[in-house]
Structures are given as C-alpha cells and as structure tokens.
Short mmCIF file of C-alpha atoms in Angstrom, two decimals:
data_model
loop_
_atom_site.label_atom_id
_atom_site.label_comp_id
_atom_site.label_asym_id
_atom_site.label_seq_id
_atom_site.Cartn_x
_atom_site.Cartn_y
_atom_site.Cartn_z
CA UNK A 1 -15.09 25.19 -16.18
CA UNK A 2 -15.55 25.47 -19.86
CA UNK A 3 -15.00 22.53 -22.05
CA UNK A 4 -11.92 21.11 -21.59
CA UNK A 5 -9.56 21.04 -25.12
CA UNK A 6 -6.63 18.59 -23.95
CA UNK A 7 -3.62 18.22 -26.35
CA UNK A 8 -1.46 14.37 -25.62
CA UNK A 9 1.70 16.23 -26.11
CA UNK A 10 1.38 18.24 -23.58
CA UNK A 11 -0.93 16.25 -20.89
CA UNK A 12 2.48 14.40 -20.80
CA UNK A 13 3.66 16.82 -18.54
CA UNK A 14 1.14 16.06 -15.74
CA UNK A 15 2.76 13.00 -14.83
CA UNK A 16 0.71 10.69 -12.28
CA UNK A 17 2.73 7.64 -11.18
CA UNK A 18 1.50 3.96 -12.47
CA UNK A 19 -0.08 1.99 -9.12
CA UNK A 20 1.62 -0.56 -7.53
CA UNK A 21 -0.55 -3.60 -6.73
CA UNK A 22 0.77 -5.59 -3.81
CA UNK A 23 2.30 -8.72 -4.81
CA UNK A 24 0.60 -12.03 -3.17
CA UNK A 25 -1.77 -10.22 -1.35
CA UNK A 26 -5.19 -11.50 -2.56
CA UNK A 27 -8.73 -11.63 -1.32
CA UNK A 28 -8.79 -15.57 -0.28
CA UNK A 29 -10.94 -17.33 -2.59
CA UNK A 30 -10.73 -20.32 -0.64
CA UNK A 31 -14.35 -20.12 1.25
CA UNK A 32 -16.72 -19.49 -1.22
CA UNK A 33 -20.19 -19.13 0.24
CA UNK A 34 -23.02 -22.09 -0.87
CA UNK A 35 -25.01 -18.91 -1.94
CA UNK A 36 -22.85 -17.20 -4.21
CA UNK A 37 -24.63 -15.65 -7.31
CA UNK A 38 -23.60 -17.92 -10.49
CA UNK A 39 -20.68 -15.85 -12.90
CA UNK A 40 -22.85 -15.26 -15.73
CA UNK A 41 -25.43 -13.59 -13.49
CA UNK A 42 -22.36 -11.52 -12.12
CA UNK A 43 -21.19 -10.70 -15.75
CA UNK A 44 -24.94 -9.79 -16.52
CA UNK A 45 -24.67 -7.26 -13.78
CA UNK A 46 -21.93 -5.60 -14.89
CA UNK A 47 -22.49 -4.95 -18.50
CA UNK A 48 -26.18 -3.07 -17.37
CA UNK A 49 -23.56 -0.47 -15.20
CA UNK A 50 -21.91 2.51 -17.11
CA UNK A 51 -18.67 1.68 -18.28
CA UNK A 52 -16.52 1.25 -15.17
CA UNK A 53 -19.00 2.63 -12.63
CA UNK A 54 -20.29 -0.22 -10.23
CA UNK A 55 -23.01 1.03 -9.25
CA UNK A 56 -25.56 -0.41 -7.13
CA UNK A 57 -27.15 -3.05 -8.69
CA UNK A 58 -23.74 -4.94 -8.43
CA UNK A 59 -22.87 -3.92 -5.03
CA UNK A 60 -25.54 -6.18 -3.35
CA UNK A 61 -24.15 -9.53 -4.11
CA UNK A 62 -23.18 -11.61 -0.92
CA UNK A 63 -19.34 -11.73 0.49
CA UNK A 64 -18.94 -15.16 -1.24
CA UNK A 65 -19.38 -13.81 -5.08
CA UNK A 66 -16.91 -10.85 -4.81
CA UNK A 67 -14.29 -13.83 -3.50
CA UNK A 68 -15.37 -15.80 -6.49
CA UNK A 69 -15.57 -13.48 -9.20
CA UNK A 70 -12.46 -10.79 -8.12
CA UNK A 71 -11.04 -11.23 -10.90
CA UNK A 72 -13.72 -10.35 -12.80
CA UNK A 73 -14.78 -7.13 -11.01
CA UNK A 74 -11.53 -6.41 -10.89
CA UNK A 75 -10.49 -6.16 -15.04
CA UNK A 76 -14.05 -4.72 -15.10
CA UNK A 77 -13.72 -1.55 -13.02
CA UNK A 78 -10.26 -1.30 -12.77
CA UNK A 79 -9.45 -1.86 -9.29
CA UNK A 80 -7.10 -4.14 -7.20
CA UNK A 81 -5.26 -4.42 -3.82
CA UNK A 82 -2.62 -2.06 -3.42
CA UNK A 83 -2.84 -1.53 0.43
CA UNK A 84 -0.58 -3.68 2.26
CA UNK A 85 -2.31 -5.90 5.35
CA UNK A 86 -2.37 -3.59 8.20
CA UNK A 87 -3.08 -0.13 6.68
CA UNK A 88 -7.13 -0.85 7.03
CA UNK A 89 -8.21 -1.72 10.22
CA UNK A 90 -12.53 -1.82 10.24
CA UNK A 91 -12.78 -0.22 6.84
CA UNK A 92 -10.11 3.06 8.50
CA UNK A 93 -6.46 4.04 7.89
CA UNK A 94 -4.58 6.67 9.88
CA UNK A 95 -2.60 9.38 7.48
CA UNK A 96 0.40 10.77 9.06
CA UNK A 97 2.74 13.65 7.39
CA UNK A 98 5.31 15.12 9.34
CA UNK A 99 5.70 18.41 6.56
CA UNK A 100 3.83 21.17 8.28
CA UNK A 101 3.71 22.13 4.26
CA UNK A 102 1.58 18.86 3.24
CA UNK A 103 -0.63 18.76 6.33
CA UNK A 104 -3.30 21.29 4.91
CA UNK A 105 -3.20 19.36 1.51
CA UNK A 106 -3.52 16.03 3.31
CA UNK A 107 -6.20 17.45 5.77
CA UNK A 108 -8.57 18.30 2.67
CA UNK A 109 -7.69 15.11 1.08
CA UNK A 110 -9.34 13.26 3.96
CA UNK A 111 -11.70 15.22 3.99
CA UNK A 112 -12.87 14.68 0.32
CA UNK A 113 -13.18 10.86 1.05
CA UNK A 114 -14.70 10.86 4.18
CA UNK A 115 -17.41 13.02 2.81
CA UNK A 116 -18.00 11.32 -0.23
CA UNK A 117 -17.73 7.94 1.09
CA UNK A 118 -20.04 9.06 4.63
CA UNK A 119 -17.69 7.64 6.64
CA UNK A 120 -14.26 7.91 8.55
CA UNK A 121 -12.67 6.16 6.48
CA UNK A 122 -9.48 8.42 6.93
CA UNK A 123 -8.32 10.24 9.70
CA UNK A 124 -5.17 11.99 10.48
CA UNK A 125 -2.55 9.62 12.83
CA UNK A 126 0.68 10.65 14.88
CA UNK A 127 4.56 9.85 13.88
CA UNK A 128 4.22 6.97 16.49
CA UNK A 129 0.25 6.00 15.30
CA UNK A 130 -0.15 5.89 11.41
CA UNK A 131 -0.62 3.36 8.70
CA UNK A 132 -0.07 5.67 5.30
CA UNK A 133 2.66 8.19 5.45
CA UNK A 134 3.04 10.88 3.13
CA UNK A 135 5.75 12.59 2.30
CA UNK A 136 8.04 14.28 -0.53
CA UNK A 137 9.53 12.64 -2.92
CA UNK A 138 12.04 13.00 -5.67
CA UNK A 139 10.00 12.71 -8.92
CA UNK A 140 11.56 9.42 -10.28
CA UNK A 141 14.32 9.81 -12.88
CA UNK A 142 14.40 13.33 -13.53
CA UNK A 143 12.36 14.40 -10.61
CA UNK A 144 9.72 14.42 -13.75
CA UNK A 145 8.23 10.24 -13.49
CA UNK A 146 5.66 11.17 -11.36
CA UNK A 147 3.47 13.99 -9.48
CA UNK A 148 2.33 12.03 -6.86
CA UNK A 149 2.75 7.76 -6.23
CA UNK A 150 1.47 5.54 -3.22
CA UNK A 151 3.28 2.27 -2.47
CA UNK A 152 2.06 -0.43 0.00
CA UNK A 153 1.61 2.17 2.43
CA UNK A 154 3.53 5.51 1.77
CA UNK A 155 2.26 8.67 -0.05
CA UNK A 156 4.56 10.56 -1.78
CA UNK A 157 4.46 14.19 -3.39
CA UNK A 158 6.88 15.31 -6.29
CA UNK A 159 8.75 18.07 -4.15
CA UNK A 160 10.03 19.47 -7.52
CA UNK A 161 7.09 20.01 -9.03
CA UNK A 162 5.34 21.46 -5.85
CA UNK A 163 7.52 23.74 -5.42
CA UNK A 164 7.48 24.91 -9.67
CA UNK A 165 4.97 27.69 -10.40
CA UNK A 166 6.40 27.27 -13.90
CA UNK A 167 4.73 23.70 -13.52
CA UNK A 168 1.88 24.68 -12.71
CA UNK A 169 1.61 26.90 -15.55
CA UNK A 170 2.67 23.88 -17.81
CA UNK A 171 -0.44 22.12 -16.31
CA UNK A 172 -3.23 25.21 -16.86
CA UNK A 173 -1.82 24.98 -20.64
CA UNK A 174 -1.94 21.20 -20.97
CA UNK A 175 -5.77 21.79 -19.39
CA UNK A 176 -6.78 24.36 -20.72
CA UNK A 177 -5.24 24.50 -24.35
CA UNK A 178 -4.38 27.98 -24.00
CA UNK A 179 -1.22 29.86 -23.70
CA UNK A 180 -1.32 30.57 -19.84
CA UNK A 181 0.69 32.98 -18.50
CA UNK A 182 2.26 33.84 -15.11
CA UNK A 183 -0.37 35.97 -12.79
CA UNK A 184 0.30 39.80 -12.51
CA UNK A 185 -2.89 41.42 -11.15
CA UNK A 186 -4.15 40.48 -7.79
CA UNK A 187 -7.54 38.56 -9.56
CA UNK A 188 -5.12 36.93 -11.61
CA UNK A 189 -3.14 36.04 -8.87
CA UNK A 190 -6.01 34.91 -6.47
CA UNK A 191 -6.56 31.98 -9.32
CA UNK A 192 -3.59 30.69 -9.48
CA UNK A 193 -3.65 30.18 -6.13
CA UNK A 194 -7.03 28.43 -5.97
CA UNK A 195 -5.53 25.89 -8.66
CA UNK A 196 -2.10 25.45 -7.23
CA UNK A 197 -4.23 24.48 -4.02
CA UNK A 198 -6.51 22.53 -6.02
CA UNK A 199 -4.18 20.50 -8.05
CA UNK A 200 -2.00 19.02 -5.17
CA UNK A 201 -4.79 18.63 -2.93
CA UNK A 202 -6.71 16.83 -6.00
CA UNK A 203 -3.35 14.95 -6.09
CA UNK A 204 -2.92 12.98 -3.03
CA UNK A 205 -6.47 12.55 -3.14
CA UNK A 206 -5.67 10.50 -6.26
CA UNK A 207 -2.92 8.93 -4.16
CA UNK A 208 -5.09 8.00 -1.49
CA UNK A 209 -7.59 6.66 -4.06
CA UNK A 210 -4.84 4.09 -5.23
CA UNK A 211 -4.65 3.08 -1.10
CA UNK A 212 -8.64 1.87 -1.49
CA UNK A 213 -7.55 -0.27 -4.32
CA UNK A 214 -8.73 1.95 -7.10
CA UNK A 215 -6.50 2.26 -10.54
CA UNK A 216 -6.89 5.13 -13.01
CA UNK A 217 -9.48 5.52 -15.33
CA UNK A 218 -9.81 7.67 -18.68
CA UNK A 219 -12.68 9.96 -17.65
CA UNK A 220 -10.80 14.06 -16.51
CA UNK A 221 -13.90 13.90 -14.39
CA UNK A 222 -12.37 11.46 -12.02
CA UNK A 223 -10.12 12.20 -9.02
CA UNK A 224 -8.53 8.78 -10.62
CA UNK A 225 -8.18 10.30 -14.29
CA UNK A 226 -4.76 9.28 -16.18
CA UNK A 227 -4.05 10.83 -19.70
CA UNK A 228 -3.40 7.54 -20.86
CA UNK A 229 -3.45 3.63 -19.65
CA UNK A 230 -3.13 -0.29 -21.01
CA UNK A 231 -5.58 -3.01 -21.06
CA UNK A 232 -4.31 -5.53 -18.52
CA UNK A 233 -5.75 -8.26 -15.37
CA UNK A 234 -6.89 -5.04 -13.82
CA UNK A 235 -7.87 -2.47 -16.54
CA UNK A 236 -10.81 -2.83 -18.65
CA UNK A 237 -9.12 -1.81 -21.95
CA UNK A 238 -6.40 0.67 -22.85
CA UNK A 239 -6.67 4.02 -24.09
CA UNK A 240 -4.17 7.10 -25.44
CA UNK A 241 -6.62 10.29 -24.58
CA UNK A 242 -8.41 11.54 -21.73
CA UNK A 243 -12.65 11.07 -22.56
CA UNK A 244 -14.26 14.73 -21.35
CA UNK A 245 -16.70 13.06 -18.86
CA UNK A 246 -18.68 16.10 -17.95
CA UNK A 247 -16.24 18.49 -18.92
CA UNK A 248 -14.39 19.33 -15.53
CA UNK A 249 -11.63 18.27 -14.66
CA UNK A 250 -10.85 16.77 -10.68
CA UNK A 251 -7.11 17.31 -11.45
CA UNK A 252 -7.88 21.11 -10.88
CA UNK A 253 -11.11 20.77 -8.08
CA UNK A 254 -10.28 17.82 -5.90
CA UNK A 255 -14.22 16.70 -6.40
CA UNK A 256 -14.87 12.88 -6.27
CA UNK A 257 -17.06 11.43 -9.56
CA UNK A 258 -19.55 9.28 -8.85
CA UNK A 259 -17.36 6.89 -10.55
CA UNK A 260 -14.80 7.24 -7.96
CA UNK A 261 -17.00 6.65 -5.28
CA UNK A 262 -18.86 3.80 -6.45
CA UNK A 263 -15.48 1.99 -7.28
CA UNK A 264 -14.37 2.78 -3.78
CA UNK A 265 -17.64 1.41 -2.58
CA UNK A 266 -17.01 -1.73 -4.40
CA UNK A 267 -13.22 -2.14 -3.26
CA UNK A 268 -14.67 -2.20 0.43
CA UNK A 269 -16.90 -5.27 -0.71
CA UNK A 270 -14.09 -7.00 -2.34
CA UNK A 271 -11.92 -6.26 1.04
CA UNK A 272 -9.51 -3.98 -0.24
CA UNK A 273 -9.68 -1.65 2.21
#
C-alpha cells in the first residue's frame, strides 16, 4: 500500500470500541517468587525495547516478576486483563458464532492468531461448547459508537456498518485521503471486495486481540491500531493521530505487527490469557 495520508476528521468514522478491562480480576500478587528480578532491573528492560513492543529480552523473566511488576508492564505496553476467568483454559479459548455470515470472518480471524502466535490458541467451539461468542451488535448510540467491541467474553460486530458499502467507502477515504468512489468495473469491483473482506476480518481480529489482554496502540501497522487514545494505569501515554508505522495499515489486511504479537506473547506471561 502506498503511504498512508490519514486526516482526524475523518478517521473518526472508523469507530473501534474502547476495551473493557475486567473489574477485580487481577494476576495475584500475593506469591512472589524469592527469585524475582529487582524493579529497576525490570524498568531497565523495558526502556532498551521499542516503544511498546516487549520483545524478548523482557519476556524471560521468571513467573514471580511479571506478578510483581504487572503494573508496570502493564502502563508500559498497554495491556491488561479483559478476559473473564474461564474463557482461557491452558493458554486456548473456543470461538463460537451462530451467523453463518460471521463464521468465514471469524474462521480467518483464528486463523491469523494461531499462526502468528504458533499455537492453538483459538479454535472454533459449538453453541453448547464455547467461551467467546461473537455476534452482531447494534453500534452503541447511533449504531455509530463502535465497529467492533469484546466484553468479558462476547464479540460483537456493528451489523450496521457491515452491512453499509457506503461505510466502507467512508473508511477507503478516511485511509486513503482520496475521494473514493463506489466500484463500477469488475477490477474495481474485485477490490472492494478484497477490503470489505479485509476490514471486518482485520476487525474481530482486533476484537479477539482485546480477549488476550491487549489495548490499542497508535501504530496503523497494528491489528490493535486506534486513531486516537489517553494516557492512563494501562496506556503508556496518550495520543490524537495515528503514527504511520511502516506505512500499511492492518485495518485493511488483517496482518499481525510484530508489536501485536510480542504483546500477546507477554499477556500469556502475565496470565492473561
């Protein structure tokens, strides 16, 4: 994809829904191991990492110093619990839809994890045998607060906007920057298509990101990309404007950073999934 030119006013339109921690559900900081690395060797870790990338030089500590420094690696990378207990079970959720629509969408969704993350770490359940469910949803106020939002352990998908190939178009301009137009010729067509597929599938990958504890970050190269966020326990600092990463945007090609994944890596250590 070309270098993407992204205007605020009109990113507004591709609404992602804020993540819901889970209330009182904490990694138990009770049992600290004797060997747990000191916090200023843990906060020397982190600032040697790109910004909000864990990568592996801080995934080696022992179970002990994620307990005793969560907060820490939490604010740092932006991640917290959002699953409730019971949707992991060994490091593995089961993802049930019962929309014949959403199954292909949620089928490649699992599939992105799973490969990135070379594991099963989702696989698709039953109505009687599932811990996420996805589903549509209205939107929020407006059927316009949200594109997709998870919540303890449900999945759901704006059914207004899926079913809107004016808002799609909306999103290729906010992308894109240019005046995007509905498809006439079959090429033109064909494209649409691919990105229509690519967006929704991109966004309950997103969703599913927020089940492994991961919030959003600022890069349009993450599958967990928001246009804009605030500095809080769990978010490194705030920011208004999407940064280009390496000028693609997930949104659009449901591909994983390596951002993504090492956060997702680092949520498993800190037992959020």
């Amino acid at each position: 994809m070309k270098k993407i030119k992204l205007m605020t006013v009109a990113l507004a339109a591709m609404i992602l829904a804020p993540a819901f921690s889970v209330t009182g559900i904490v990694t138990p900081t009770s049992t600290i191991t004797a060997n747990a690395a000191s916090q200023s060797t843990v906060i020397s870790k982190i600032k040697q990492t790109p910004d909000l990338s864990p990568t592996a030089s801080v995934r080696h500590f022992t179970k002990g110093t994620y307990q005793a420094n969560q907060a820490i690696f939490d604010k740092q990378y932006n991640v917290e619990k959002m699953s409730i207990n019971g949707v992991f079970n060994n490091h593995h959720a089961t993802v049930y839809t019962n929309s014949s629509i959403l199954k292909g969408y949620v089928a490649a969704s699992i599939k992105t994890w799973n490969n990135a993350l070379g594991s099963n770490v989702f696989s698709v359940g039953t109505k009687t045998n599932h811990t996420i469910l996805v589903r549509f949803g209205s939107g929020g106020t407006n059927a316009s607060d949200w594109d997709g939002l998870y919540k303890s352990n449900t999945l759901a998908v704006n059914r207004k906007h899926f079913n809107s190939p004016s808002y799609m178009l909306t999103v290729l301009r906010a992308i894109t920057g240019k005046n995007v137009q509905a498809p006439q010729t079959d090429s033109e067509k064909a494209a649409f298509e691919k990105d229509y597929f690519g967006f929704w599938e991109a966004t309950i990958t997103h969703e599913l990101g927020h089940s492994l504890g991961l919030d959003h970050t600022p890069y349009m190269n993450d599958i967990m990309f928001a246009q804009n966020g605030s500095a809080s326990s769990d978010a490194k600092y705030g920011w208004q404007t999407g940064k280009n990463g390496n000028d693609t945007f997930a949104g659009l090609t449901n591909v994983l950073s390596n951002r993504d994944v090492n956060r997702a890596k680092l949520t498993k250590l800190l037992g959020y999934w």
